[in-house]
XYZ file of C-alpha atoms in Angstrom:
730
model
C 13.052 13.979 11.319
C 9.884 14.174 13.393
C 10.691 10.876 15.112
C 14.149 12.064 16.117
C 12.807 15.434 17.221
C 10.075 13.857 19.329
C 12.574 11.431 20.820
C 14.957 14.255 21.676
C 12.251 16.462 23.173
C 10.798 13.581 25.192
C 14.205 12.701 26.565
C 15.129 16.324 27.232
C 11.897 17.026 29.113
C 11.387 13.852 31.081
C 15.013 13.267 32.112
C 15.378 16.902 33.096
C 12.125 17.148 34.997
C 11.394 13.686 36.404
C 14.805 12.339 37.436
C 13.885 12.519 41.122
C 10.113 12.133 40.769
C 7.760 9.209 41.117
C 7.290 9.212 37.334
C 10.905 8.240 36.632
C 10.125 4.686 35.566
C 7.366 5.866 33.244
C 9.682 8.457 31.729
C 12.295 5.882 30.798
C 9.566 3.668 29.399
C 8.450 6.562 27.215
C 12.025 7.150 26.078
C 12.372 3.520 25.169
C 9.090 3.433 23.237
C 9.503 6.762 21.460
C 13.100 6.069 20.468
C 12.625 2.452 19.447
C 12.452 3.300 15.746
C 15.430 5.648 15.975
C 17.496 2.931 17.643
C 16.556 0.579 14.825
C 17.646 3.168 12.249
C 20.841 3.887 14.135
C 21.991 0.369 14.896
C 20.122 -1.769 12.413
C 20.493 -1.756 8.635
C 22.408 1.422 7.958
C 22.007 2.354 4.346
C 22.425 6.121 4.589
C 21.069 6.641 1.156
C 20.525 10.319 1.751
C 24.154 10.776 2.730
C 25.767 8.939 -0.152
C 26.595 11.922 -2.314
C 28.344 10.034 -5.066
C 29.007 10.994 -8.640
C 31.492 9.561 -11.086
C 31.737 12.037 -13.948
C 35.223 13.043 -15.029
C 33.939 15.959 -17.065
C 30.614 17.711 -16.626
C 30.176 20.536 -19.101
C 27.420 22.216 -17.100
C 29.358 22.145 -13.823
C 32.506 23.408 -15.531
C 30.647 26.230 -17.277
C 29.031 27.402 -14.046
C 32.349 27.141 -12.218
C 34.141 29.236 -14.816
C 31.503 31.973 -14.410
C 33.059 32.671 -11.021
C 36.362 33.282 -12.824
C 34.906 35.731 -15.373
C 35.685 38.859 -13.290
C 39.356 37.883 -13.422
C 39.705 37.387 -17.182
C 42.726 39.681 -17.445
C 44.596 37.754 -14.771
C 43.690 34.456 -16.433
C 44.912 35.714 -19.821
C 48.119 36.877 -18.133
C 48.596 33.478 -16.476
C 47.908 31.777 -19.807
C 50.522 33.978 -21.498
C 53.096 33.057 -18.862
C 52.161 29.411 -19.331
C 52.704 29.563 -23.103
C 56.109 31.186 -22.563
C 57.185 28.463 -20.121
C 55.885 25.783 -22.506
C 57.874 27.234 -25.414
C 61.009 27.405 -23.242
C 60.468 23.827 -22.140
C 60.205 22.670 -25.759
C 63.209 24.793 -26.832
C 65.695 23.372 -24.318
C 66.215 19.965 -26.040
C 66.622 21.790 -29.380
C 69.416 23.909 -27.876
C 71.065 20.785 -26.490
C 70.814 19.230 -29.943
C 72.520 22.236 -31.532
C 75.316 22.168 -28.966
C 75.963 18.477 -29.619
C 75.610 18.421 -33.417
C 77.240 21.758 -34.285
C 79.910 22.201 -31.635
C 80.591 19.077 -29.587
C 80.550 16.549 -32.427
C 82.419 17.287 -35.713
C 79.804 18.897 -37.948
C 81.545 18.998 -41.368
C 81.814 16.070 -43.816
C 83.150 15.861 -47.354
C 80.597 16.314 -50.156
C 81.836 13.916 -52.846
C 79.153 14.814 -55.410
C 79.164 18.596 -55.901
C 76.262 18.540 -58.368
C 73.872 18.691 -55.418
C 75.152 22.122 -54.421
C 73.314 23.840 -57.230
C 70.381 21.409 -57.175
C 69.515 22.131 -53.527
C 71.099 25.604 -53.191
C 73.631 24.408 -50.632
C 76.195 27.183 -51.162
C 75.608 28.645 -47.675
C 76.337 25.288 -46.025
C 79.672 24.497 -47.754
C 83.316 25.539 -47.512
C 85.905 24.808 -50.193
C 89.374 23.604 -49.277
C 92.538 24.589 -51.158
C 93.123 20.929 -51.992
C 89.882 20.927 -54.019
C 87.662 19.130 -51.526
C 84.249 20.527 -50.589
C 82.998 20.251 -46.984
C 79.366 20.585 -45.987
C 77.908 21.168 -42.528
C 75.602 18.167 -42.382
C 73.535 19.004 -39.224
C 72.425 22.238 -40.947
C 70.752 20.282 -43.777
C 67.104 19.384 -43.697
C 66.253 15.798 -42.853
C 65.005 15.113 -46.408
C 68.119 16.471 -48.179
C 70.459 14.743 -45.740
C 68.651 11.427 -46.232
C 68.769 11.711 -50.048
C 72.465 12.587 -50.097
C 73.126 9.639 -47.808
C 71.210 7.320 -50.132
C 73.176 8.664 -53.121
C 76.426 8.152 -51.175
C 77.282 11.824 -51.662
C 78.972 12.077 -48.251
C 82.524 11.052 -47.500
C 83.429 9.072 -44.408
C 85.882 11.567 -42.895
C 84.625 14.229 -40.467
C 86.208 17.660 -40.150
C 86.456 20.490 -37.669
C 87.100 24.112 -38.676
C 89.452 26.192 -36.564
C 91.277 29.535 -36.605
C 94.430 28.144 -35.017
C 97.207 26.020 -36.522
C 99.324 23.965 -34.126
C 103.054 24.633 -34.682
C 104.795 21.524 -35.968
C 101.510 20.038 -37.135
C 100.910 22.306 -40.134
C 100.399 19.302 -42.438
C 97.242 18.419 -40.439
C 95.545 21.656 -41.469
C 94.029 22.611 -44.847
C 93.153 26.235 -45.600
C 89.439 26.789 -46.281
C 87.698 29.402 -48.413
C 86.260 31.180 -45.366
C 89.722 31.882 -43.918
C 89.608 29.022 -41.414
C 91.530 25.775 -41.393
C 90.034 22.288 -41.697
C 91.395 19.333 -39.762
C 90.183 15.725 -39.809
C 88.779 14.295 -36.575
C 91.070 11.218 -36.607
C 94.117 13.503 -36.718
C 92.877 15.539 -33.751
C 92.758 12.420 -31.611
C 96.587 12.097 -31.631
C 97.098 15.670 -30.362
C 97.592 16.605 -26.704
C 94.716 17.888 -24.605
C 95.917 21.550 -24.605
C 96.314 21.381 -28.383
C 92.797 19.966 -28.793
C 91.415 22.753 -26.567
C 93.285 25.326 -28.685
C 91.871 23.907 -31.924
C 88.346 23.703 -30.568
C 88.417 27.092 -28.869
C 85.643 28.491 -31.079
C 83.420 25.448 -30.503
C 84.017 25.673 -26.768
C 83.117 29.368 -26.876
C 79.890 28.535 -28.731
C 79.070 25.799 -26.214
C 79.568 28.341 -23.423
C 77.201 30.715 -25.220
C 74.571 27.995 -25.573
C 75.065 26.988 -21.935
C 74.596 30.633 -20.930
C 71.468 30.765 -23.073
C 70.198 27.634 -21.316
C 70.811 29.200 -17.901
C 68.965 32.349 -19.000
C 66.080 30.272 -20.362
C 65.926 28.216 -17.174
C 65.832 31.412 -15.116
C 63.100 32.819 -17.370
C 61.251 29.524 -17.083
C 61.468 29.777 -13.295
C 60.391 33.423 -13.368
C 57.426 32.908 -15.678
C 56.450 29.696 -13.874
C 56.423 31.659 -10.621
C 54.390 34.485 -12.178
C 52.016 32.012 -13.787
C 51.634 30.046 -10.545
C 51.174 33.173 -8.430
C 48.669 34.722 -10.854
C 46.735 31.486 -11.154
C 46.697 30.950 -7.396
C 45.545 34.541 -6.924
C 42.635 33.924 -9.305
C 41.918 30.607 -7.600
C 41.843 32.217 -4.155
C 39.555 34.984 -5.433
C 37.241 32.383 -6.969
C 37.240 30.461 -3.665
C 36.491 33.657 -1.760
C 33.639 34.614 -4.091
C 32.223 31.103 -4.175
C 32.228 30.805 -0.386
C 30.561 34.205 -0.067
C 27.860 33.179 -2.558
C 27.323 29.839 -0.798
C 27.159 31.441 2.650
C 24.808 34.181 1.471
C 22.588 31.571 -0.147
C 22.640 29.365 2.956
C 21.580 32.286 5.137
C 18.571 32.859 2.898
C 17.376 29.257 2.650
C 14.190 28.238 4.464
C 14.477 26.320 7.728
C 12.892 23.300 6.072
C 16.073 22.860 4.030
C 18.203 22.698 7.183
C 15.805 20.133 8.661
C 16.541 17.816 5.727
C 20.301 18.358 5.508
C 22.879 17.682 8.233
C 25.014 20.602 9.367
C 28.235 18.799 8.493
C 27.133 18.364 4.907
C 26.345 22.067 4.511
C 29.639 23.120 6.098
C 31.432 20.829 3.649
C 29.907 22.732 0.723
C 31.650 25.967 1.694
C 34.921 24.336 2.756
C 35.985 20.987 1.296
C 33.911 21.206 -1.874
C 35.120 24.716 -2.686
C 38.703 23.577 -2.041
C 38.193 20.694 -4.486
C 37.037 23.187 -7.136
C 40.062 25.383 -6.401
C 42.440 22.452 -6.773
C 40.938 21.714 -10.174
C 41.390 25.331 -11.291
C 44.986 25.572 -10.109
C 46.271 22.052 -10.762
C 44.270 20.620 -13.644
C 42.547 22.983 -16.067
C 45.432 25.309 -16.881
C 47.898 22.420 -16.831
C 45.749 20.413 -19.223
C 46.114 23.308 -21.663
C 49.857 23.369 -21.047
C 50.085 19.599 -21.562
C 48.151 19.919 -24.820
C 50.496 22.669 -26.075
C 53.591 20.682 -25.100
C 52.333 17.432 -26.659
C 51.397 19.122 -29.957
C 54.684 21.051 -30.054
C 56.758 17.982 -29.228
C 55.042 15.807 -31.847
C 55.585 18.476 -34.533
C 59.286 18.849 -33.674
C 59.798 15.088 -33.456
C 58.121 14.659 -36.843
C 60.446 17.236 -38.392
C 63.457 15.571 -36.801
C 62.632 11.997 -37.826
C 59.245 10.789 -39.049
C 60.144 7.123 -38.687
C 61.026 7.409 -35.001
C 57.996 9.625 -34.363
C 55.670 7.006 -35.844
C 57.402 4.409 -33.686
C 56.676 6.477 -30.584
C 53.075 7.059 -31.652
C 52.475 3.320 -32.086
C 52.431 3.176 -28.294
C 49.459 5.605 -28.284
C 46.742 2.937 -28.877
C 48.128 0.896 -25.986
C 48.139 4.016 -23.799
C 44.565 4.759 -24.860
C 43.385 1.267 -23.905
C 45.221 1.449 -20.558
C 43.746 4.900 -19.876
C 40.188 3.788 -20.701
C 40.507 0.756 -18.430
C 41.973 2.983 -15.726
C 39.099 5.460 -16.086
C 36.502 2.757 -15.566
C 38.359 1.184 -12.657
C 39.113 4.447 -10.872
C 35.558 5.739 -11.365
C 34.118 2.628 -9.743
C 36.701 2.759 -6.955
C 36.046 6.475 -6.435
C 32.295 5.908 -6.179
C 32.792 3.113 -3.705
C 35.102 5.206 -1.511
C 32.670 8.144 -1.556
C 29.755 5.873 -0.656
C 31.627 4.209 2.203
C 32.931 7.549 3.484
C 29.439 9.049 3.395
C 28.114 5.989 5.228
C 30.797 6.302 7.911
C 30.236 10.058 8.321
C 26.486 9.614 8.610
C 26.807 6.885 11.217
C 29.317 8.904 13.233
C 27.163 12.025 13.066
C 24.065 10.144 14.222
C 26.020 8.429 16.991
C 27.316 11.746 18.335
C 23.860 13.328 18.048
C 22.348 10.408 19.948
C 25.113 10.095 22.534
C 22.651 10.480 25.419
C 20.593 7.522 24.233
C 23.755 5.495 23.600
C 25.023 6.090 27.132
C 21.640 5.633 28.802
C 21.118 2.224 27.178
C 24.802 1.152 27.391
C 25.114 0.870 23.629
C 28.782 1.893 23.438
C 29.941 -1.574 22.353
C 27.186 -1.820 19.753
C 28.222 1.527 18.274
C 31.911 0.602 18.412
C 31.330 -2.692 16.590
C 29.148 -1.028 13.974
C 31.752 1.673 13.470
C 34.488 -0.946 13.143
C 32.498 -2.573 10.340
C 31.954 0.676 8.438
C 35.573 1.700 9.028
C 36.787 -1.641 7.624
C 34.580 -1.208 4.543
C 36.067 2.255 3.978
C 39.578 0.879 4.489
C 38.970 -1.867 1.916
C 37.537 0.642 -0.566
C 40.574 2.909 -0.139
C 42.946 -0.026 -0.627
C 41.063 -0.955 -3.802
C 41.414 2.613 -5.083
C 45.074 2.660 -4.069
C 45.654 -0.562 -6.022
C 44.162 1.015 -9.164
C 46.392 4.090 -8.898
C 49.440 2.025 -7.924
C 48.979 -0.122 -11.041
C 48.492 2.684 -13.561
C 51.787 4.547 -13.150
C 54.077 1.475 -13.319
C 52.321 0.428 -16.536
C 52.972 3.866 -18.039
C 56.579 3.728 -16.772
C 56.993 0.324 -18.407
C 55.590 1.545 -21.738
C 57.845 4.597 -21.555
C 60.899 2.427 -20.864
C 60.007 0.149 -23.794
C 59.613 3.196 -26.049
C 62.986 4.622 -24.962
C 64.638 1.245 -25.537
C 63.166 1.021 -29.054
C 64.281 4.572 -29.862
C 67.823 3.870 -28.632
C 67.911 0.612 -30.616
C 66.513 1.934 -33.882
C 67.708 5.531 -33.493
C 71.167 4.389 -32.470
C 71.348 2.312 -35.628
C 70.428 5.348 -37.707
C 73.132 7.382 -35.970
C 75.679 4.697 -36.858
C 74.425 4.708 -40.479
C 74.637 8.541 -40.529
C 70.849 8.782 -41.076
C 70.383 10.653 -37.786
C 72.657 12.937 -35.817
C 73.628 12.066 -32.259
C 72.224 15.386 -31.002
C 68.877 14.590 -32.618
C 68.781 11.234 -30.820
C 69.503 12.907 -27.474
C 66.802 15.530 -28.145
C 64.400 12.784 -29.189
C 64.848 11.007 -25.860
C 64.195 14.287 -24.016
C 61.016 14.841 -26.010
C 59.825 11.320 -25.160
C 60.032 12.273 -21.461
C 57.986 15.410 -22.188
C 55.455 13.327 -24.088
C 54.989 10.756 -21.336
C 55.047 13.145 -18.358
C 51.435 14.390 -18.807
C 50.258 10.811 -19.263
C 52.050 9.732 -16.091
C 50.336 12.573 -14.203
C 46.953 11.723 -15.681
C 45.914 9.498 -12.772
C 46.410 12.298 -10.242
C 44.686 14.866 -12.449
C 41.842 12.463 -13.137
C 41.244 12.019 -9.417
C 41.335 15.787 -8.816
C 39.015 16.440 -11.753
C 36.535 13.784 -10.679
C 36.479 15.079 -7.107
C 35.983 18.628 -8.395
C 33.124 17.613 -10.689
C 31.421 15.837 -7.794
C 32.014 18.838 -5.517
C 30.768 21.284 -8.147
C 27.650 19.227 -8.714
C 26.863 19.353 -4.988
C 27.641 23.074 -4.718
C 25.377 24.029 -7.604
C 22.673 21.708 -6.338
C 22.765 23.777 -3.145
C 22.796 27.083 -5.040
C 19.791 25.922 -7.081
C 17.724 25.507 -3.926
C 15.022 28.222 -3.830
C 15.615 30.822 -1.139
C 13.127 31.667 1.579
C 10.313 33.943 0.356
C 10.817 37.388 1.858
C 7.235 38.553 1.466
C 5.841 41.308 -0.727
C 7.895 44.088 0.819
C 5.555 45.951 3.176
C 7.671 47.792 5.754
C 5.718 49.347 8.625
C 5.918 49.689 12.365
C 3.607 47.095 13.876
C 1.387 47.480 16.928
C 1.427 43.804 17.831
C -1.900 42.196 17.021
C -1.551 38.534 15.985
C -4.396 36.530 14.468
C -4.622 32.988 13.103
C -7.569 32.165 10.840
C -8.077 28.452 10.173
C -4.362 27.850 9.646
C -3.138 24.462 8.386
C 0.567 23.676 8.188
C 2.445 20.573 7.054
C 6.164 19.950 6.606
C 5.348 17.439 3.898
C 2.324 16.764 1.739
C 0.808 14.138 4.054
C 1.224 14.931 7.755
C -0.459 18.073 9.088
C 1.228 19.476 12.198
C -1.236 22.363 12.583
C -4.907 21.750 11.861
C -7.450 24.533 11.577
C -5.785 26.790 14.181
C -7.649 30.021 14.987
C -6.998 32.567 17.745
C -6.456 36.300 18.282
C -3.874 38.033 20.463
C -4.561 41.738 20.823
C -1.740 44.261 21.321
C -0.335 44.045 24.835
C -1.996 40.705 25.632
C -0.230 37.522 26.711
C -1.150 34.234 25.079
C 0.084 30.984 26.629
C 0.297 27.762 24.643
C 0.518 24.376 26.350
C 0.358 20.802 25.202
C 2.334 17.580 25.099
C 5.563 17.236 23.147
C 4.921 17.022 19.422
C 1.504 18.664 19.659
C 2.512 21.528 17.345
C 3.427 24.355 19.725
C 6.823 25.111 18.195
C 5.381 24.739 14.695
C 2.846 27.416 15.568
C 5.657 29.772 16.586
C 7.552 28.957 13.393
C 4.487 29.917 11.391
C 4.260 33.314 13.132
C 7.840 34.122 12.164
C 7.315 32.832 8.627
C 9.953 30.119 9.021
C 7.660 27.582 7.372
C 4.932 28.387 4.849
C 1.409 27.418 5.874
C -0.791 25.772 3.278
C -4.288 26.866 4.300
C -5.872 29.705 6.211
C -4.357 33.069 7.028
C -1.963 34.617 9.548
C -2.500 38.323 10.162
C -0.209 40.808 11.890
C -2.108 44.025 12.655
C -4.894 42.714 10.372
C -2.483 42.487 7.416
C -1.618 39.067 5.916
C 1.839 37.858 6.888
C 2.939 37.417 3.276
C 2.373 41.124 2.553
C 5.214 42.149 4.878
C 8.914 42.365 4.263
C 9.777 39.410 6.507
C 13.207 40.722 7.500
C 11.731 44.044 8.599
C 8.860 42.315 10.394
C 11.190 39.951 12.266
C 13.268 42.919 13.420
C 10.215 43.928 15.494
C 9.753 40.482 17.011
C 11.732 38.733 19.729
C 12.214 35.032 20.366
C 13.622 33.212 23.385
C 14.184 29.520 22.748
C 14.547 26.730 25.264
C 17.857 25.616 23.744
C 19.705 28.930 23.818
C 22.359 29.472 21.177
C 25.361 31.520 22.281
C 27.872 32.773 19.716
C 31.570 32.646 20.497
C 32.970 36.113 21.179
C 32.243 38.977 23.562
C 29.343 38.524 25.947
C 27.842 41.926 25.137
C 27.915 41.087 21.428
C 25.659 38.152 22.266
C 23.142 40.670 23.545
C 23.456 43.296 20.808
C 24.068 40.772 18.002
C 26.264 43.466 16.409
C 23.374 45.948 16.200
C 25.077 49.355 16.342
C 21.865 51.021 17.572
C 22.008 49.115 20.855
C 24.479 50.939 23.093
C 26.099 49.631 26.267
C 23.659 51.468 28.507
C 20.765 49.666 26.823
C 22.591 46.353 27.156
C 23.099 46.819 30.895
C 19.490 47.919 31.366
C 18.210 44.817 29.576
C 20.506 42.586 31.637
C 19.313 44.183 34.877
C 15.660 43.704 33.931
C 16.160 39.948 33.625
C 18.548 39.713 36.599
C 21.485 38.760 34.342
C 23.554 41.782 35.394
C 24.531 40.181 38.708
C 26.205 37.088 37.267
C 27.756 39.101 34.401
C 29.417 41.463 36.874
C 30.898 38.459 38.671
C 32.744 37.436 35.509
C 36.379 38.514 35.283
C 35.848 40.878 32.343
C 32.168 41.575 32.845
C 30.355 42.421 29.627
C 33.629 42.089 27.690
C 34.095 38.462 28.731
C 34.979 36.228 25.800
C 32.649 33.251 25.543
C 33.609 29.936 23.994
C 31.641 27.887 21.506
C 27.922 27.813 22.388
C 28.714 29.597 25.669
C 30.089 26.434 27.262
C 31.545 28.392 30.191
C 28.063 29.555 31.262
C 25.479 27.501 33.113
C 22.158 26.623 31.493
C 20.383 29.210 33.611
C 22.926 31.925 32.778
C 22.566 31.240 29.076
C 18.792 31.467 29.465
C 19.049 34.833 31.221
C 21.407 36.046 28.512
C 18.861 35.147 25.847
C 16.246 37.144 27.760
C 18.550 40.150 27.822
C 19.149 39.724 24.096
C 15.419 39.752 23.339
C 14.718 42.752 25.575
C 17.601 44.806 24.195
C 15.869 44.768 20.830
C 12.619 46.016 22.449
C 10.321 43.853 20.292
C 6.625 44.614 19.719
C 5.909 40.876 19.795
C 7.844 38.661 22.209
C 7.759 34.868 21.999
C 9.035 32.650 24.813
C 9.451 29.051 23.664
C 9.980 26.752 26.675
C 11.807 29.763 28.070
C 12.069 28.668 31.709
C 12.178 24.898 31.318
C 15.928 24.660 31.927
C 16.197 27.185 34.761
C 16.455 26.371 38.474
C 13.634 27.399 40.792
C 15.382 30.500 42.110
C 16.280 31.767 38.625
C 12.802 30.889 37.392
C 11.281 32.995 40.128
C 13.519 35.911 39.161
C 12.551 35.522 35.513
C 8.850 35.345 36.353
C 9.142 38.639 38.200
C 10.984 40.182 35.255
C 8.567 38.762 32.709
C 5.561 40.361 34.383
C 7.234 43.736 34.123
C 8.639 43.188 30.643
C 5.528 41.801 28.976
C 3.425 44.722 30.026
C 2.533 46.824 27.010
C 3.717 44.316 24.393
C 2.166 41.307 22.735
C 3.628 38.111 24.108
C 3.223 34.448 23.321
C 4.529 31.977 25.878
C 5.074 28.239 25.441
C 5.857 26.375 28.636
C 5.656 22.957 30.250
C 5.709 24.584 33.683
C 2.136 25.752 33.953
C 2.936 27.824 37.025
C 4.646 30.356 34.751
C 1.492 31.138 32.755
C -1.226 31.502 35.399
C -1.487 35.230 34.739
C -1.741 34.920 30.944
C -4.703 36.742 29.353
C -5.507 33.619 27.366
C -4.319 30.006 27.354
C -4.780 27.579 24.481
C -4.184 23.851 24.757
C -2.905 22.122 21.621
C -3.087 18.397 21.058
C -2.245 16.620 17.814
C -2.072 19.933 15.956
C -5.509 21.182 17.045
C -6.708 23.623 19.695
C -8.666 21.457 22.121
C -9.148 24.000 24.908
C -9.037 27.771 25.238
C -9.544 30.212 28.099
C -7.950 31.666 31.218
C -6.214 29.584 33.859
C -9.256 29.653 36.132
C -11.763 28.779 33.403
C -9.657 25.878 32.133
C -9.275 24.487 35.660
C -13.055 24.615 36.025
C -13.510 22.639 32.779
C -11.368 19.812 34.219
C -10.125 18.884 30.763
C -6.605 18.303 29.444
C -5.193 21.478 30.979
C -6.634 20.479 34.358
C -4.965 17.049 34.222
C -1.629 18.536 33.108
C -1.844 20.946 36.010
C -2.566 18.147 38.502
C 0.369 16.136 37.113
C 2.789 19.006 37.609
C 1.329 19.797 41.044
C 1.923 16.177 42.060
C 5.515 16.330 40.782
C 6.134 19.557 42.665
C 4.782 18.052 45.862
C 6.872 14.876 45.495
C 10.044 16.782 44.768
């Protein structure tokens, strides 16, 4: 991080300041030397270990439990969605049973002769029989339980002829019909076949009416299934969207409260992904996997129970495929996990390389490295392509295997079940229903590959999200809220970003209220780190920082920072109205105060030239403004807040000479009566400072006024001569 930062700062300063000076060759030499290691990292071996956020768990109990906590406020909606889901599952299971009834009871002849009437009393079959006036007894076979029907078949208690009961007798065919005890007439199926179509329709009018009723029931059930599926889907999506909303709010709130050190270690793209892609992956799991896994479980259990009741033999035949499915699924899990990890690793590698290349685009263009980057990118892109093809192969193999096993199962059921239908051991309607239930049984398994991928992505995303949320937030101090006067004091302060490299070493100085302190030194000396310590952005390890003689950690940091202003060299402009970039949505800063602040820093003139003035809409990072205009805008922003302590970090380094002169005039007026700390490479801007300190390698090496430091002829003196020579040459 420090290497890249130093490289960037060196490039930014020297290219900007020495392009037309006699030091140009030296500047490019410095760039080359300082960035040598970065170039090696960027274009050499590119491991990207820190970017490879890869995990392969299909189910992580801890991640799932923490995810579901976000859904707790919506328990009622979840219960409602679950209720709708159960209803749709029951309807789904009921439809083949209704089809079976239509076939067995009304489409196919349902009555056969019972040749052995002793079973009527034995099994209490009186409700299932009708007696004919010729002495025969008919029984409605589909109404019998599977066990009784099988036993009667084994005992040869059924006759071979099949009968249909009807209210109507066809004139001229009276000998076909036999009066039954229930007032209807029985007619054999083989006799019906010789009748005309209108006569058959007349005889089967009651069956047709019953089929219409069952068809109407099916339509109603399908409509209810659609309705409850819609309600379940809408309710579940509503909960999912609320969970996404809450999760993104929690992530964003947490991000805004993390210390700056965390952002130094983590790329912006990665953090943005947490609140966007990763949350979307969690949402997809909630809406497409979890609730549907429950539905699949209900359907599978219900289907197996019904199939067992219909025919145990065929059910066991279907279940014999289960071990094969289990083996295939286990192999698939291993293969897809490895493929998933590889894709994630290659994607992370590609993203990291692309991000670094874009960040270092200046270096790439300066050293004509476009072809090197392109060739490297081609290699990483090819590796990602190969990994995706490997994953695609795994998924493309799984479903055809399941389809093949399903087809084999259906073929076996038709073969064996069809034989049982022929032997009267199974009704035709039961066979049709059985085939429908096989589809229901295999459908969740066929969708397993997609759900597995979604679940694995969600577990990985959840793991990363909660890793972020587990990061400790920035300490906000002990809560002291008071109006400050502006005294700043460092007492033997030591600061390090890691445990080894100190960036500030034994720093001590005092800035009294209303005084101006200037800080100079080469890039990487620790100037910006010193400013970061004043604002509490980074915790110092030794010494003490006092504001108005009170330790920094005693304050409420948010309240303290509201009384401090900061103008950075690299000005950040938010997209939106120009005046909002000055007020930063602070309702206490009215338009009059905005205009006054802009006038004080000579920004009012260029703002008035804009088409919509202070209401001008600015694009991302204020791209429509020049560097100098953005700098002036940041000055107006700082002054509008009227800070007690004002910090200018490289504040005039990117401004042209005319604008710099305007700012210098404004600064003299603005800094009067407030504590100010100025960091600048242009030493001409700090001649009038009450005190100047020179920092080198994290230590204060010189301290005094401009005149006294010139007299010492030390580092400050040589820096001043260097800039004087540059000014003369330019």
